[in-house]
XYZ file of C-alpha atoms in Angstrom:
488
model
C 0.641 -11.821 7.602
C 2.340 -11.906 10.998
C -1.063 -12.777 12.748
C -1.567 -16.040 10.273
C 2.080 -16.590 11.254
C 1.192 -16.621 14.640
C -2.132 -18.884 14.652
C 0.324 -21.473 12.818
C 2.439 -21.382 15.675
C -0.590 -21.827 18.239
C 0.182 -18.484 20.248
C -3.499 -17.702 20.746
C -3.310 -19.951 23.605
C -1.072 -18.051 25.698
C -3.740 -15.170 26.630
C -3.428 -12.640 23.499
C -6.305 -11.932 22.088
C -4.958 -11.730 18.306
C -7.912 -10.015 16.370
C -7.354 -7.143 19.277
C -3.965 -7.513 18.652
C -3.853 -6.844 15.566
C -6.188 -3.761 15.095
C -3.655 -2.276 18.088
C -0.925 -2.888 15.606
C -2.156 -1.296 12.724
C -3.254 1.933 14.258
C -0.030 2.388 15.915
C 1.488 1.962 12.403
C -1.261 4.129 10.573
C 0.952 7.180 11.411
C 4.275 6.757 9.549
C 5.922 10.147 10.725
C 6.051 8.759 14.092
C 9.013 6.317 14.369
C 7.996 5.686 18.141
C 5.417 3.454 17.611
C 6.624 1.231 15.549
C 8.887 0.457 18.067
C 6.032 0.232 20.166
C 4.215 -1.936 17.952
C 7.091 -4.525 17.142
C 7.533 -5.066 21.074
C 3.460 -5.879 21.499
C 4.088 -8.098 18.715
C 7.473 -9.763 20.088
C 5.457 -10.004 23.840
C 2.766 -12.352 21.881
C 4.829 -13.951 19.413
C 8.322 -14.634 20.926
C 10.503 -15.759 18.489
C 7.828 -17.001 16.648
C 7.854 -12.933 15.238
C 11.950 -13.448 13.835
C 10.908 -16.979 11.970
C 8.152 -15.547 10.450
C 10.070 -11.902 9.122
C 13.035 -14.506 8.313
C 10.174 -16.498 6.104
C 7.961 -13.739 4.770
C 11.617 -11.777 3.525
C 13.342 -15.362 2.164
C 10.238 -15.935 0.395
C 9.319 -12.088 -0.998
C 12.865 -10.175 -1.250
C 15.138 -12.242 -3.721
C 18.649 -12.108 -3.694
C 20.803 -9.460 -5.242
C 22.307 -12.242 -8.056
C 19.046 -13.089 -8.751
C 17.675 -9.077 -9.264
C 20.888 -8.674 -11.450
C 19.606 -11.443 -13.896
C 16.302 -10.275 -13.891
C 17.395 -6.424 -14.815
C 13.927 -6.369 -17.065
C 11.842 -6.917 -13.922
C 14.073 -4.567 -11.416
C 16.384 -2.204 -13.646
C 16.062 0.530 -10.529
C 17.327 -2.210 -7.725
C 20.110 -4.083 -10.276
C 21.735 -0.411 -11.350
C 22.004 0.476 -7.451
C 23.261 -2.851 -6.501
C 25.630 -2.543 -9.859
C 26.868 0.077 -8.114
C 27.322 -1.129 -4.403
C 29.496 -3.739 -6.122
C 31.503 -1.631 -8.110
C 32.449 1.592 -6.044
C 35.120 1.123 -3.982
C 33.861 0.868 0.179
C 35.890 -0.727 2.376
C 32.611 -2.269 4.099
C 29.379 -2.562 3.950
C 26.840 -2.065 7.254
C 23.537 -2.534 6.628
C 20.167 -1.965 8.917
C 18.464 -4.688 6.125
C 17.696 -8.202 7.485
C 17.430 -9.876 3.864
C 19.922 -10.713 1.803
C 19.625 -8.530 -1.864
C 22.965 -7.502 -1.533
C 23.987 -11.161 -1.864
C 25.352 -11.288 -5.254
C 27.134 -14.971 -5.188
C 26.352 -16.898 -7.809
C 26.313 -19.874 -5.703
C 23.892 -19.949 -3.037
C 25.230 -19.608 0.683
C 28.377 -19.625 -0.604
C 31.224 -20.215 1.757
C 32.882 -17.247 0.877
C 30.368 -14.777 0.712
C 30.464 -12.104 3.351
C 26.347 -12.029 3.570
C 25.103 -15.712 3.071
C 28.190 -15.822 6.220
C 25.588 -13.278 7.989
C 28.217 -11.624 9.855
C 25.780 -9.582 13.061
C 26.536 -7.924 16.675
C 24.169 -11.134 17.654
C 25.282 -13.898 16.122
C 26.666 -16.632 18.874
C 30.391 -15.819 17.729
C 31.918 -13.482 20.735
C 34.803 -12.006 22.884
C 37.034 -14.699 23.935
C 36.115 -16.285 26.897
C 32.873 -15.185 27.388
C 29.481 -16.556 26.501
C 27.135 -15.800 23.878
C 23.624 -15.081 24.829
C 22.713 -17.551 22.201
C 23.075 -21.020 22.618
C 23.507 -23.514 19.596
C 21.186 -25.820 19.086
C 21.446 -28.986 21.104
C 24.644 -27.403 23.240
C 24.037 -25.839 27.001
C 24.880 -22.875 28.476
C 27.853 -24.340 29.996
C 29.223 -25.870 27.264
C 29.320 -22.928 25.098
C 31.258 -21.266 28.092
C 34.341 -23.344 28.311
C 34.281 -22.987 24.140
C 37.642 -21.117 22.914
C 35.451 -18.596 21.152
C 36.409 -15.652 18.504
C 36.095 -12.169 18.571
C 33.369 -10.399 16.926
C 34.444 -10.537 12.920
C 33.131 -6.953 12.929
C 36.142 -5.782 14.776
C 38.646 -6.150 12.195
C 37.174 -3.426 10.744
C 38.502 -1.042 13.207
C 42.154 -2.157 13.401
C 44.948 -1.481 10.687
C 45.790 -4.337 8.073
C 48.732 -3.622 6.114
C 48.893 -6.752 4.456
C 45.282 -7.080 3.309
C 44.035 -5.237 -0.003
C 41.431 -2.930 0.959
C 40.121 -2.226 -2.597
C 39.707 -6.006 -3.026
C 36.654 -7.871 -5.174
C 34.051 -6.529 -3.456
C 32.984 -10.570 -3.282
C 35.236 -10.228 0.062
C 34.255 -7.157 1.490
C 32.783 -7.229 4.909
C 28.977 -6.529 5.046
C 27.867 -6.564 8.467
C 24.015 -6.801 9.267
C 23.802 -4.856 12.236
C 20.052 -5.236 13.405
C 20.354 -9.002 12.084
C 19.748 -11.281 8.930
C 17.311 -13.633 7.815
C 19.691 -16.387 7.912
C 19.732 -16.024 11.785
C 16.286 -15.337 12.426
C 17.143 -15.297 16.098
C 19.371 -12.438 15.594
C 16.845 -10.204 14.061
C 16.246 -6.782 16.286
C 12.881 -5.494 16.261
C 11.931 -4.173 19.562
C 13.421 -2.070 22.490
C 14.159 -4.883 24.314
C 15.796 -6.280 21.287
C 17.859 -2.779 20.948
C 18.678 -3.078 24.724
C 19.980 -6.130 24.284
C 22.387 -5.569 21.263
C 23.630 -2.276 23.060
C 24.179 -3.350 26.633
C 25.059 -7.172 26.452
C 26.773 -7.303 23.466
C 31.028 -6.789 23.782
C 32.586 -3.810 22.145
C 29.534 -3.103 19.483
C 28.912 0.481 20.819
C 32.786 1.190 20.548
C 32.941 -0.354 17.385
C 30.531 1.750 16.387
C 32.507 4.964 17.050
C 35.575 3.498 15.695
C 33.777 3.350 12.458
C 32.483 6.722 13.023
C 35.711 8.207 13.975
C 37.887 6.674 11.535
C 36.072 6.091 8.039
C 34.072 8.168 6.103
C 30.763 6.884 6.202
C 27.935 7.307 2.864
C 24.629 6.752 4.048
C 22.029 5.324 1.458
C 18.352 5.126 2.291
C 19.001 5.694 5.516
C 16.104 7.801 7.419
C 18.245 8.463 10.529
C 15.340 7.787 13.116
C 17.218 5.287 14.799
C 17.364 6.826 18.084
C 20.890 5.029 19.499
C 22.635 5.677 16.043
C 22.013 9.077 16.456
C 23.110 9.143 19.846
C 26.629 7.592 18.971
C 27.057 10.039 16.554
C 26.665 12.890 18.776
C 28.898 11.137 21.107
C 31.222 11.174 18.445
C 30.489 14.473 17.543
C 31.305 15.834 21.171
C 34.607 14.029 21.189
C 35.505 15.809 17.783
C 34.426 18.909 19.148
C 38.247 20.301 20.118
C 39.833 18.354 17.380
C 41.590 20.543 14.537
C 40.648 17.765 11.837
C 37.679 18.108 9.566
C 34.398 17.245 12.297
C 32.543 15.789 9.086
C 31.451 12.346 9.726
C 29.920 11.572 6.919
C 27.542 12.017 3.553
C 23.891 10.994 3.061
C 22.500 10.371 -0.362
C 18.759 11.544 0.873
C 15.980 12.872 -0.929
C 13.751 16.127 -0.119
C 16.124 17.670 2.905
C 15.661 21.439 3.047
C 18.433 23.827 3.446
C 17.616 24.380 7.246
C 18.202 20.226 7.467
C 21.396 20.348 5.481
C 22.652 23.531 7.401
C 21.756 21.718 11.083
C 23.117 18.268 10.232
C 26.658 19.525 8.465
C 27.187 21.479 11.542
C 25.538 19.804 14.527
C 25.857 16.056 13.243
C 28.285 15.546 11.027
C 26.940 15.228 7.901
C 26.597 16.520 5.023
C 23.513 15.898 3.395
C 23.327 15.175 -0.901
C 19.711 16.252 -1.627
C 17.120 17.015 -4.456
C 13.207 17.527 -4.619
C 11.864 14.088 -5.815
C 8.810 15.820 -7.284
C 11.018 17.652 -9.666
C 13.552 15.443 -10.451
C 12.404 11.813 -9.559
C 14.548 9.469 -7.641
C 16.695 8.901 -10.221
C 19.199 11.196 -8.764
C 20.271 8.974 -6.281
C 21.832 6.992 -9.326
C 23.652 9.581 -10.609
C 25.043 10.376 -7.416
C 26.278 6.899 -7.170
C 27.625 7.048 -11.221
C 29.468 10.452 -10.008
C 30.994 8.430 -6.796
C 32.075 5.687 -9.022
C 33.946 7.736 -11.733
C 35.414 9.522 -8.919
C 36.613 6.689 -7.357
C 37.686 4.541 -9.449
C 40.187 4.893 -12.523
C 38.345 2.605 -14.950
C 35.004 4.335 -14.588
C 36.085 7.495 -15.315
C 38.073 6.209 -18.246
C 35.499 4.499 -19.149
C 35.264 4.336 -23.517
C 37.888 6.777 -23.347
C 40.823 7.074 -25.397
C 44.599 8.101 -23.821
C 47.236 8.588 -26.171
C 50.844 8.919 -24.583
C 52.380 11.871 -27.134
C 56.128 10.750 -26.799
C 57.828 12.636 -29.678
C 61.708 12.586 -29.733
C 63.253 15.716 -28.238
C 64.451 18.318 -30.794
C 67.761 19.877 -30.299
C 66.994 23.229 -28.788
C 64.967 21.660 -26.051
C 66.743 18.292 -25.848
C 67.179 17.596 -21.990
C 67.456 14.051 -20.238
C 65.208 10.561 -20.601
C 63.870 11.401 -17.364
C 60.309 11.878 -18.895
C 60.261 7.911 -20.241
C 60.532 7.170 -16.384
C 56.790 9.009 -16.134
C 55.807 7.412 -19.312
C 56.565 3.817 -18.220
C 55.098 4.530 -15.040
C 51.622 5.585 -16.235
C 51.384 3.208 -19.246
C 51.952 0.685 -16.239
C 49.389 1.920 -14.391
C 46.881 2.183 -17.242
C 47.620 -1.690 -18.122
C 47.413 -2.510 -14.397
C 43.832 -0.635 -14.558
C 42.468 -2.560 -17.254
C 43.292 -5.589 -16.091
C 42.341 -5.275 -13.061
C 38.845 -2.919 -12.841
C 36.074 -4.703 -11.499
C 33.895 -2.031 -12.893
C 34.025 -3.589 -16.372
C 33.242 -7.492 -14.951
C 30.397 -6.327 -12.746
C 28.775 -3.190 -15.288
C 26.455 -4.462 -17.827
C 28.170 -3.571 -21.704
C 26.210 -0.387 -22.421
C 26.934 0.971 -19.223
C 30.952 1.228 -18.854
C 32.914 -0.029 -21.646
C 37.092 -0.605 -21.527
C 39.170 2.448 -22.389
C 41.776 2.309 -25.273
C 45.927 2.485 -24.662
C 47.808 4.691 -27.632
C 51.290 5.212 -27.465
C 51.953 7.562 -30.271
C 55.344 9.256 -31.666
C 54.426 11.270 -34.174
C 51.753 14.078 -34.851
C 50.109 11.855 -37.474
C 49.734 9.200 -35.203
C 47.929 11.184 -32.554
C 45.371 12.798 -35.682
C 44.531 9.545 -36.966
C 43.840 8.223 -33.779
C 41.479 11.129 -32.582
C 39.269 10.699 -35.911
C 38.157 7.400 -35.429
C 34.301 7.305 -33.887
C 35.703 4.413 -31.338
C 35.231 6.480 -28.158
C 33.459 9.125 -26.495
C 36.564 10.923 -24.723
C 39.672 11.745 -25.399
C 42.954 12.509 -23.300
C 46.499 13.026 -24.975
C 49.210 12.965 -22.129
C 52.762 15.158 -23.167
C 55.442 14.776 -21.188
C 58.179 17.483 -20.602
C 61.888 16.741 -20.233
C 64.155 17.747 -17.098
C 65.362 21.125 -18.169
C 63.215 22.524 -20.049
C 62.854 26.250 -20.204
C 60.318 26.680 -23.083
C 57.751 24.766 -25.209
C 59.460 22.326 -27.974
C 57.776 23.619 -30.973
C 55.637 20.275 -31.529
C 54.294 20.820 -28.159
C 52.733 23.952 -29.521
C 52.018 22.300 -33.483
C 49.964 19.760 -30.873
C 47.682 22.444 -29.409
C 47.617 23.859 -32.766
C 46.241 21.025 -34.511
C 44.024 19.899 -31.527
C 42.063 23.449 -31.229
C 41.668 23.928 -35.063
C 38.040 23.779 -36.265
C 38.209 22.323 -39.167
C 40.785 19.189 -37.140
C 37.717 16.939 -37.888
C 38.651 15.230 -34.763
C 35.927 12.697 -33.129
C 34.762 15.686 -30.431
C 31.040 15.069 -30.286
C 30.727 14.177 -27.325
C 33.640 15.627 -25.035
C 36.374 17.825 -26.432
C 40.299 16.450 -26.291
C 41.724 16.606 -22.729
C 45.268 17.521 -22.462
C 47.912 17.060 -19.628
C 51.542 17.985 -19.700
C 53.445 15.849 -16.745
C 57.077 17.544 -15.641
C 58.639 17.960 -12.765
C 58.342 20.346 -9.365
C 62.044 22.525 -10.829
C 59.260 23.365 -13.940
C 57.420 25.345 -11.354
C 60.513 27.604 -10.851
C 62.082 30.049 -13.341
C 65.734 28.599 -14.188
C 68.311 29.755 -11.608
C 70.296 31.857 -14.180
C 67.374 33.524 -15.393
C 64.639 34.502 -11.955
C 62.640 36.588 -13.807
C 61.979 33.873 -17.287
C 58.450 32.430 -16.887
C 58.453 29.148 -15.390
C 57.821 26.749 -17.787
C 54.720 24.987 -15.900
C 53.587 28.722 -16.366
C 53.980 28.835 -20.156
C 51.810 26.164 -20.732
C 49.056 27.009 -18.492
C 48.697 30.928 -19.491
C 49.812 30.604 -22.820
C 48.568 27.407 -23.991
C 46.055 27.064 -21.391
C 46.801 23.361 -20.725
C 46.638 21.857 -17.220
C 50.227 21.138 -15.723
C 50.802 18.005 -13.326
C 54.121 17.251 -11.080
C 53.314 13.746 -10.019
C 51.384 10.976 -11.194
C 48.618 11.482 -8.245
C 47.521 14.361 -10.113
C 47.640 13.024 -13.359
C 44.848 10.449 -12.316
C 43.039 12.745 -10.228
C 42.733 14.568 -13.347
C 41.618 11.045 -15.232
C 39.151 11.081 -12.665
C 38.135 15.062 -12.342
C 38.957 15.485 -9.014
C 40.337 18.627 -7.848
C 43.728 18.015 -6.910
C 43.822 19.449 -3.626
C 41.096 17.650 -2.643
C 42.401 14.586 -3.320
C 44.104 12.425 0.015
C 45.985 9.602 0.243
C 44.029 5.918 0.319
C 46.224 5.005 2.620
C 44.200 7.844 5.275
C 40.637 7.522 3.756
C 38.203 5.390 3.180
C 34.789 4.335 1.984
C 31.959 2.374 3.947
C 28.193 2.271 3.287
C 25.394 2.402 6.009
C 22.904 0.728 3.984
């Protein structure tokens, strides 16, 4: 199709024999294991087309890849490609960088809309640039001087890289960055194909190498159908790698989502690269694994997901008078239910997920034993949590702590429990890891309930939703420190 391109654009008339041309082409590209000569391959074609070779990728993409909004509506005619981009707008990344020249993960429902980050076509090449200097490329009907005396902006890629305190960094994903690093469609003359395309983005492009290793450095990057054969991404990885090489923190870069790696791969590339590799044999399993990976990022990422047709009952009975302490425990009560409203408000996962995939979980605020019983045997969810919340000074278990447990673990409750047995928490406080001070050797009381009961005990509301979300605790960091980004 590129050759018909190029006898519309008259380019057998500057010396290139085109059938010849051609048949070089396609046995350089016969051998797919061979990365080498495609680059090989896209510079002969480059040499005879010129930027005839960008229009015509920008055309044959525009007019064969649609756009993600469109693949979304037609979910009988791509279910594969709409679940994966369901998911690239859902999970949480702070960016998106993508090697992809079209434009599927354009999910605007109005076309090159003004704020959508890829119909914007934010790339290392686009004429935007450090201020004060001049971009290679020249706007139509401007000169090269002109464009130098411009009061131009930095790259838009660079705020990437530099701390924003005031901007929310979990926002609609509509406004997350996605950066097109080898070009878009949209600017076919940004569009990197050959070496001397490469050569250019590296060497006369400001501050895209170091941006680069910022990213690398500082996020934590998930790589999805990425074949890491791009020789000067690898190489600013290992430059990264050797700069990590005396530092104490954690030298892992980042994850790949990557079918059919063998051990020896995943063993070389968490230790000499960076990465760690999430892999599966495709001729066992199919490639529907990726998916799940990306389900299992979601729920552990975000709150809604893993609630998602869940039921949470706050168990708030009034305090009997042997165990009677403070209110303090209605401070953690008001502070989750807050939370929980906050969560359904606000998840995106529920506006972007089609019905059958993620429904909204259910708020209970219960008093009374009956109340939590009658609530469990309704078939209106699939999971269940019941939060209890001990009192400041506590030594032992209030009796209807332990009538709960009784009644949850009976079998013949006839709770709903097809699915996914109740989930309990208890939420106290750090002194509920000690034994009382007039009494060292008592049992703590966050001890009681996890070796007698068996029920998991949480100090702080962090590990309350890290438990929402089955993350091990001390695994979890602060969002604040780490972050998500996608190398598409």
């Amino acid at each position: 199709e590129y050759m018909g391109s190029a006898r519309n654009y008259h380019t057998e008339s500057k010396g290139y024999d085109m059938g010849q041309l051609k048949e070089e082409v396609k046995r350089l590209v016969t051998n797919p294991t061979d990365h080498s000569n495609y680059e090989l391959a896209a510079q002969l074609l480059e040499d005879a087309l010129k930027e005839n070779l960008q229009k015509s990728m920008a055309r044959i993409l525009k007019d064969n890849v649609p756009l993600g909004d469109k693949v979304r509506e037609s979910r009988d005619k791509y279910p594969v490609m709409a679940a994966r981009l369901d998911y690239m707008q859902s999970i949480h990344f702070m960016a998106v960088l993508t090697t992809n020249y079209s434009q599927e993960l354009c999910c605007c429902k109005v076309p090159r809309s003004p704020g959508c980050p890829v119909c914007n076509a934010k790339t290392p090449l686009s004429s935007v640039t450090v201020k004060g200097k001049a971009s290679t490329l020249v706007p139509e009907g401007e000169t090269t001087k002109e464009v130098q005396t411009k009061e131009m902006q930095e790259p838009p890629y660079l705020d990437l890289v530099r701390p924003q305190p005031h901007v929310d960094r979990w926002a609609d994903a509509g406004a997350r960055p996605t950066i097109q690093i080898h070009g878009s469609v949209d600017q076919p003359e940004t569009i990197v194909l050959s070496r001397e395309g490469y050569r250019k983005l590296l060497h006369e492009r400001p501050n895209y190498l170091a941006f680069l290793k910022c990213i690398m450095m500082s996020r934590t990057i998930l790589y999805v159908g990425f074949s890491f054969t791009d020789d000067y991404l690898n190489e600013v990885r290992s430059d990264v790698m050797s700069m990590k090489k005396y530092s104490p923190s954690v030298k892992t870069l980042a994850y790949a989502i990557i079918n059919d790696k063998t051990s020896s791969h995943c063993a070389y590339y968490a230790k000499h690269e960076g990465v760690k590799f999430l892999t599966w044999r495709s001729k066992t399993y199919g490639f529907g694994v990726m998916d799940r990976y990306l389900d299992s990022i979601l729920r552990m990422t975000d709150l809604g997901a893993a609630l998602s047709n869940a039921k949470v009952i706050l168990f708030t009975p009034p305090s009997d008078d042997e165990n009677s302490g403070s209110i303090g425990a209605n401070g953690n009560l008001l502070r989750l239910q807050l939370d929980l409203d906050l969560e359904l408000r606000k998840c995106r996962t529920y506006k972007i997920m089609p019905n059958d995939y993620f429904q909204k979980f259910t708020l209970v605020r219960a008093s009374i034993l009956s109340e939590v019983e009658r609530n469990l045997k309704r078939p209106d969810f699939l999971q269940s949590w019941v939060i209890i919340f001990a009192e400041p000074g506590w030594r032992t278990i209030p009796a209807l702590h332990r009538e709960l447990l009784s009644f949850l673990w009976h079998p013949h409750a006839m709770l709903n429990t097809t699915m996914y047995p109740t989930m309990l928490l208890v939420w106290g406080t750090e002194e509920h890891r000690e034994p009382p001070a007039d009494q060292p050797h008592m049992l703590p009381l966050s001890e009681q309930y996890e070796r007698h009961l068996h029920v998991c005990f949480c100090t702080s509301r962090e590990e309350i939703l890290s438990r929402f979300r089955r993350v091990p605790f001390d695994n979890v960091c602060d969002e604040q420190d780490v972050e998500q980004s996608d190398e598409e």
